[in-house]
mmCIF file of C-alpha atoms in Angstrom:
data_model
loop_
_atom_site.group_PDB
_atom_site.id
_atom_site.type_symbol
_atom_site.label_atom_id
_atom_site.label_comp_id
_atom_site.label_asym_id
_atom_site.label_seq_id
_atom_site.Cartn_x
_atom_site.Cartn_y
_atom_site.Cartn_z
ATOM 1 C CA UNK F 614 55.766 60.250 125.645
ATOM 2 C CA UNK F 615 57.368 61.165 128.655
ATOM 3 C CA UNK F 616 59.524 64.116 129.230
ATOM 4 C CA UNK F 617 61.410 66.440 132.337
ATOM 5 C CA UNK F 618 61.667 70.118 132.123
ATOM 6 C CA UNK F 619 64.146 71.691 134.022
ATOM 7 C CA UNK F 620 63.979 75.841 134.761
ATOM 8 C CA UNK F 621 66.815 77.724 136.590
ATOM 9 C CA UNK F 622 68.004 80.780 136.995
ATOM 10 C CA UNK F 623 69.784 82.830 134.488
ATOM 11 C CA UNK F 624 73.691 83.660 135.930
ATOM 12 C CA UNK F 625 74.060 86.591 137.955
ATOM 13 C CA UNK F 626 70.069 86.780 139.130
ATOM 14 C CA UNK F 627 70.032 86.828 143.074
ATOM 15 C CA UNK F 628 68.545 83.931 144.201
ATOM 16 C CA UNK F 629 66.965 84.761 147.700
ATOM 17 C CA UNK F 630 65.503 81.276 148.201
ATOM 18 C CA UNK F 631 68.908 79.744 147.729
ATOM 19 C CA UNK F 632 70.441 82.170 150.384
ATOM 20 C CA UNK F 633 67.931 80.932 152.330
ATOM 21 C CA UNK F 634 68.636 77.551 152.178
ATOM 22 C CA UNK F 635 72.166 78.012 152.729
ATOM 23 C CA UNK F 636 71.811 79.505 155.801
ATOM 24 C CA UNK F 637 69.294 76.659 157.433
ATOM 25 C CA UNK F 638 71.820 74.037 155.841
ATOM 26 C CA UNK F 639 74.787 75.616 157.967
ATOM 27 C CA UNK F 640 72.348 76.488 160.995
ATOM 28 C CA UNK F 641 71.416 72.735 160.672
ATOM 29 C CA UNK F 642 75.750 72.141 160.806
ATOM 30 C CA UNK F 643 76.088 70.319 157.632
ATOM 31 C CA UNK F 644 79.424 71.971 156.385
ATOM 32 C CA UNK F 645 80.999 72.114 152.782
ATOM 33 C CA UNK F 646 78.017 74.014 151.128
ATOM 34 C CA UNK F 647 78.946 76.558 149.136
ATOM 35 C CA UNK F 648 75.955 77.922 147.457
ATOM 36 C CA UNK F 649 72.802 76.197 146.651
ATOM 37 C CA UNK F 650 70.212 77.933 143.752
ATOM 38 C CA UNK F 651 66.827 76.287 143.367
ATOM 39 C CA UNK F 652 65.116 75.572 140.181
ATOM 40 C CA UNK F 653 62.041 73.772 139.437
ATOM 41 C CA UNK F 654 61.115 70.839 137.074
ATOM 42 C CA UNK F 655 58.428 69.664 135.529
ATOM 43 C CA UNK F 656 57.785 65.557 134.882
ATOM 44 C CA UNK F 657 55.071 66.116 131.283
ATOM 45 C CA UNK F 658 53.616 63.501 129.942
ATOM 46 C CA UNK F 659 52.509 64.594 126.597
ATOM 47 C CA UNK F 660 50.984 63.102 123.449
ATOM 48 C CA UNK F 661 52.643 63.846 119.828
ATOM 49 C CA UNK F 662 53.460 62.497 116.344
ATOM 50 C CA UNK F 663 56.818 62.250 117.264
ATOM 51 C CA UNK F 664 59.783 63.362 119.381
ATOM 52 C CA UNK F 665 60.051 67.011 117.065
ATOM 53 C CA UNK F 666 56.713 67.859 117.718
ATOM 54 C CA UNK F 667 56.579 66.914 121.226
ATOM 55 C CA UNK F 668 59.790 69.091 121.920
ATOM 56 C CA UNK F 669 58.521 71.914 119.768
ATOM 57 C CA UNK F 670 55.062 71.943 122.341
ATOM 58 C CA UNK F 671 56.904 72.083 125.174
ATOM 59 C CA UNK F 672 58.981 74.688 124.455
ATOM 60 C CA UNK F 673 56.415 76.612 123.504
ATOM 61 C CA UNK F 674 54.720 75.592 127.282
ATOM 62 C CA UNK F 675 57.947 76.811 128.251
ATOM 63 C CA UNK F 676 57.806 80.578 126.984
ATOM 64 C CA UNK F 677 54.104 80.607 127.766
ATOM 65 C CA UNK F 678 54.000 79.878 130.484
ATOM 66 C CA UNK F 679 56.736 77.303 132.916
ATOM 67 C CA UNK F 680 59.940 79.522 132.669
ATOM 68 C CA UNK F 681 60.498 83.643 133.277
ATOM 69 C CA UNK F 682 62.866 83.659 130.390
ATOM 70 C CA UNK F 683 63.674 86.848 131.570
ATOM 71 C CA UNK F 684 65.397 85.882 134.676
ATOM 72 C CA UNK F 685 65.348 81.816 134.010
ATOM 73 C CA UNK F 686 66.747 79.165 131.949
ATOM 74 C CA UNK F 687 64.882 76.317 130.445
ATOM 75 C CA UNK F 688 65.867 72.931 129.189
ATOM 76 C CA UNK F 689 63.513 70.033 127.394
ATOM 77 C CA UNK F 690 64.594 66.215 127.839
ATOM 78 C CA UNK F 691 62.286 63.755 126.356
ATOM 79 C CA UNK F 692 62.679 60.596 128.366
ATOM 80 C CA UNK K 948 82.182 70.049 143.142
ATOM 81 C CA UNK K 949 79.248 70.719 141.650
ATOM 82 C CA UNK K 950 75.955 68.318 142.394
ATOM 83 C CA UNK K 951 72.596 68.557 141.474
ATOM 84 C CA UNK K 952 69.673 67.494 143.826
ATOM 85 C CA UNK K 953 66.195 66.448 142.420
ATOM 86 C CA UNK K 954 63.382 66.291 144.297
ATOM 87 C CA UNK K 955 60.182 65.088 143.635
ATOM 88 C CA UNK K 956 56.770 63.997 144.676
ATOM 89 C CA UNK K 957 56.036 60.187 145.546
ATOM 90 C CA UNK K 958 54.206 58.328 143.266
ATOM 91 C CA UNK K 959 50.374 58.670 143.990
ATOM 92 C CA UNK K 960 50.404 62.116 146.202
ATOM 93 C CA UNK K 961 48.557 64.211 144.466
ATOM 94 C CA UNK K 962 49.920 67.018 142.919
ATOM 95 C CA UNK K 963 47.549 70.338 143.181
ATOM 96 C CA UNK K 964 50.326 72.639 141.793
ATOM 97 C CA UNK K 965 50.554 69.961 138.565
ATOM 98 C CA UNK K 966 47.182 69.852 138.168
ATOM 99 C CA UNK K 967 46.724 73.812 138.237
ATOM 100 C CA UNK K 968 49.655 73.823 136.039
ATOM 101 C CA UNK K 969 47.721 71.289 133.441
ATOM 102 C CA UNK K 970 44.281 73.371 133.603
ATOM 103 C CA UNK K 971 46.331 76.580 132.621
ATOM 104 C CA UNK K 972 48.698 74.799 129.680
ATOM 105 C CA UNK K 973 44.839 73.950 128.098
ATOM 106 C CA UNK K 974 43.532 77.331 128.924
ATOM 107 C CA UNK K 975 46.480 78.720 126.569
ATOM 108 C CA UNK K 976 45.446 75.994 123.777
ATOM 109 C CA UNK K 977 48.644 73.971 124.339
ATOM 110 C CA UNK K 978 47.443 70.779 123.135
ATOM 111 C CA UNK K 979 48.429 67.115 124.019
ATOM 112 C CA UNK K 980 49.763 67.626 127.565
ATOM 113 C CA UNK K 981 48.123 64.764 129.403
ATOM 114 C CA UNK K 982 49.508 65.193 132.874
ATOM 115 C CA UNK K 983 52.356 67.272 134.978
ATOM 116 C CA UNK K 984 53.976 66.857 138.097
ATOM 117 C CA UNK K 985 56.446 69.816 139.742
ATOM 118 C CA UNK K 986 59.654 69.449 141.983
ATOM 119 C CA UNK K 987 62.251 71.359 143.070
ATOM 120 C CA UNK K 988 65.909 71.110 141.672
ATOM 121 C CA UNK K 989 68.720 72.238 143.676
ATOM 122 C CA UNK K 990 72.319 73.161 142.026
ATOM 123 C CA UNK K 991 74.766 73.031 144.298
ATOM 124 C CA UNK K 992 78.839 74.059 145.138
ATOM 125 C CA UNK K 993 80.711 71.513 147.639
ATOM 126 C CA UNK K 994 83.691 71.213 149.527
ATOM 127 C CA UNK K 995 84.299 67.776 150.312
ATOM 128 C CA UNK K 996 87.357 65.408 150.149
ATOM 129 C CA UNK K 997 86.169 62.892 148.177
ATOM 130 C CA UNK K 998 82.852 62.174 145.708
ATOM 131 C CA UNK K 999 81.449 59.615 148.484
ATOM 132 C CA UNK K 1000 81.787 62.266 151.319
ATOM 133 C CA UNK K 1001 80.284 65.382 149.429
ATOM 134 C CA UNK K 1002 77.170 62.409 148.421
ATOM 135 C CA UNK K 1003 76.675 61.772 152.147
ATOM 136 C CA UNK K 1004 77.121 65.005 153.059
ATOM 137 C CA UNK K 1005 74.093 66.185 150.603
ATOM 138 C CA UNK K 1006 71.581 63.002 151.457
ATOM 139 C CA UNK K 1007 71.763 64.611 155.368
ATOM 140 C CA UNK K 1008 70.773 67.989 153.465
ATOM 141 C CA UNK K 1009 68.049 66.203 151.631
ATOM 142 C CA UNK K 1010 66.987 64.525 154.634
ATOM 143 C CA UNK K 1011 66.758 67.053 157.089
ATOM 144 C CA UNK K 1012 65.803 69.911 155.061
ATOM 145 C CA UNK K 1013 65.535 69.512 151.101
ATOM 146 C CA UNK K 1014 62.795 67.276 150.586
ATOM 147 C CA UNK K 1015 60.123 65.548 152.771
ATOM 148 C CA UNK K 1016 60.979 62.213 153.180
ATOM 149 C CA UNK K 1017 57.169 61.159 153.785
ATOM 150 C CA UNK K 1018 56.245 62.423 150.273
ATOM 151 C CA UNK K 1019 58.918 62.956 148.193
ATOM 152 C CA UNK K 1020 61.856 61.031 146.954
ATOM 153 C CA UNK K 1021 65.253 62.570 145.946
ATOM 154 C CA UNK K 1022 68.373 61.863 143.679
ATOM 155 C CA UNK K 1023 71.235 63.293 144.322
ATOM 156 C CA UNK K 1024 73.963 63.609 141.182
ATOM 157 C CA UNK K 1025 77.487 64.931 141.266
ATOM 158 C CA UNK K 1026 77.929 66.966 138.275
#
C-alpha cells in the first residue's frame, strides 16, 4: 500500500526557511510571490491488513516521530 | 491564489534521509513500513492575472531555485 504524508506548519509559527526563499525568489526577479512556507512529505510504502490499519500506523509514525505536532501539522493520504 | 509546489526525488536516486528515516520508524517498533522517500512541499500566495500566468510564473521558481532539475521532479498545483 502506498501512501503520502504531508507535514506543515501550524498558523502563526515563523517560518524562517520560507522568508528565505522569498527573498532569493525576488532577488532571482520572479515577481507575484507573496509568501512561500515549506513543509515536507513523506512517499511510505507500508504493509497492512487494510486501509484502517495502515492509516492508524502512520499516524502513529507521525506523532513519533515525522511531524513536531507542536509547531506542525500532519495529514495521511493513502494512495 | 494559493498553489502548492511538490517536490520530490527522481526515481532511482537514492534517498539517505529516507533510508535514515526507515532505520529509525523500526528502531521505535513501528512495524510494516517497507520503504520512505522525503521531499519538500512548498505553500504558496500569488499575484498573477490569470491561473496560466501564476503556473508559469512558479515552474521558473521551481526551475531556478525550488527543486534540482537533475534529481528531482516537481508538480506544481493551484489550490
Amino acid at each position: 500500500m502506498k501512501a503520502r504524508v504531508t507535514v506543515t506548519l501550524k498558523n502563526g509559527v515563523l517560518d524562517p526557511q520560507g522568508k528565505a526563499i522569498e527573498g532569493a525568489l525576488k532577488s532571482l526577479d520572479i515577481a507575484g510571490v507573496n509568501s512561500v512556507r515549506q513543509g515536507k512529505v513523506f512517499d511510505i510504502e507500508i504493509d497492512a491488513a487494510d486501509a484502517d490499519a495502515a492509516r492508524a500506523t502512520l499516524e502513529q509514525a507521525c506523532e513519533r516521530l515525522l511531524a513536531n505536532t507542536v509547531i506542525e501539522n500532519y495529514r495521511v493520504e493513502l494512495v
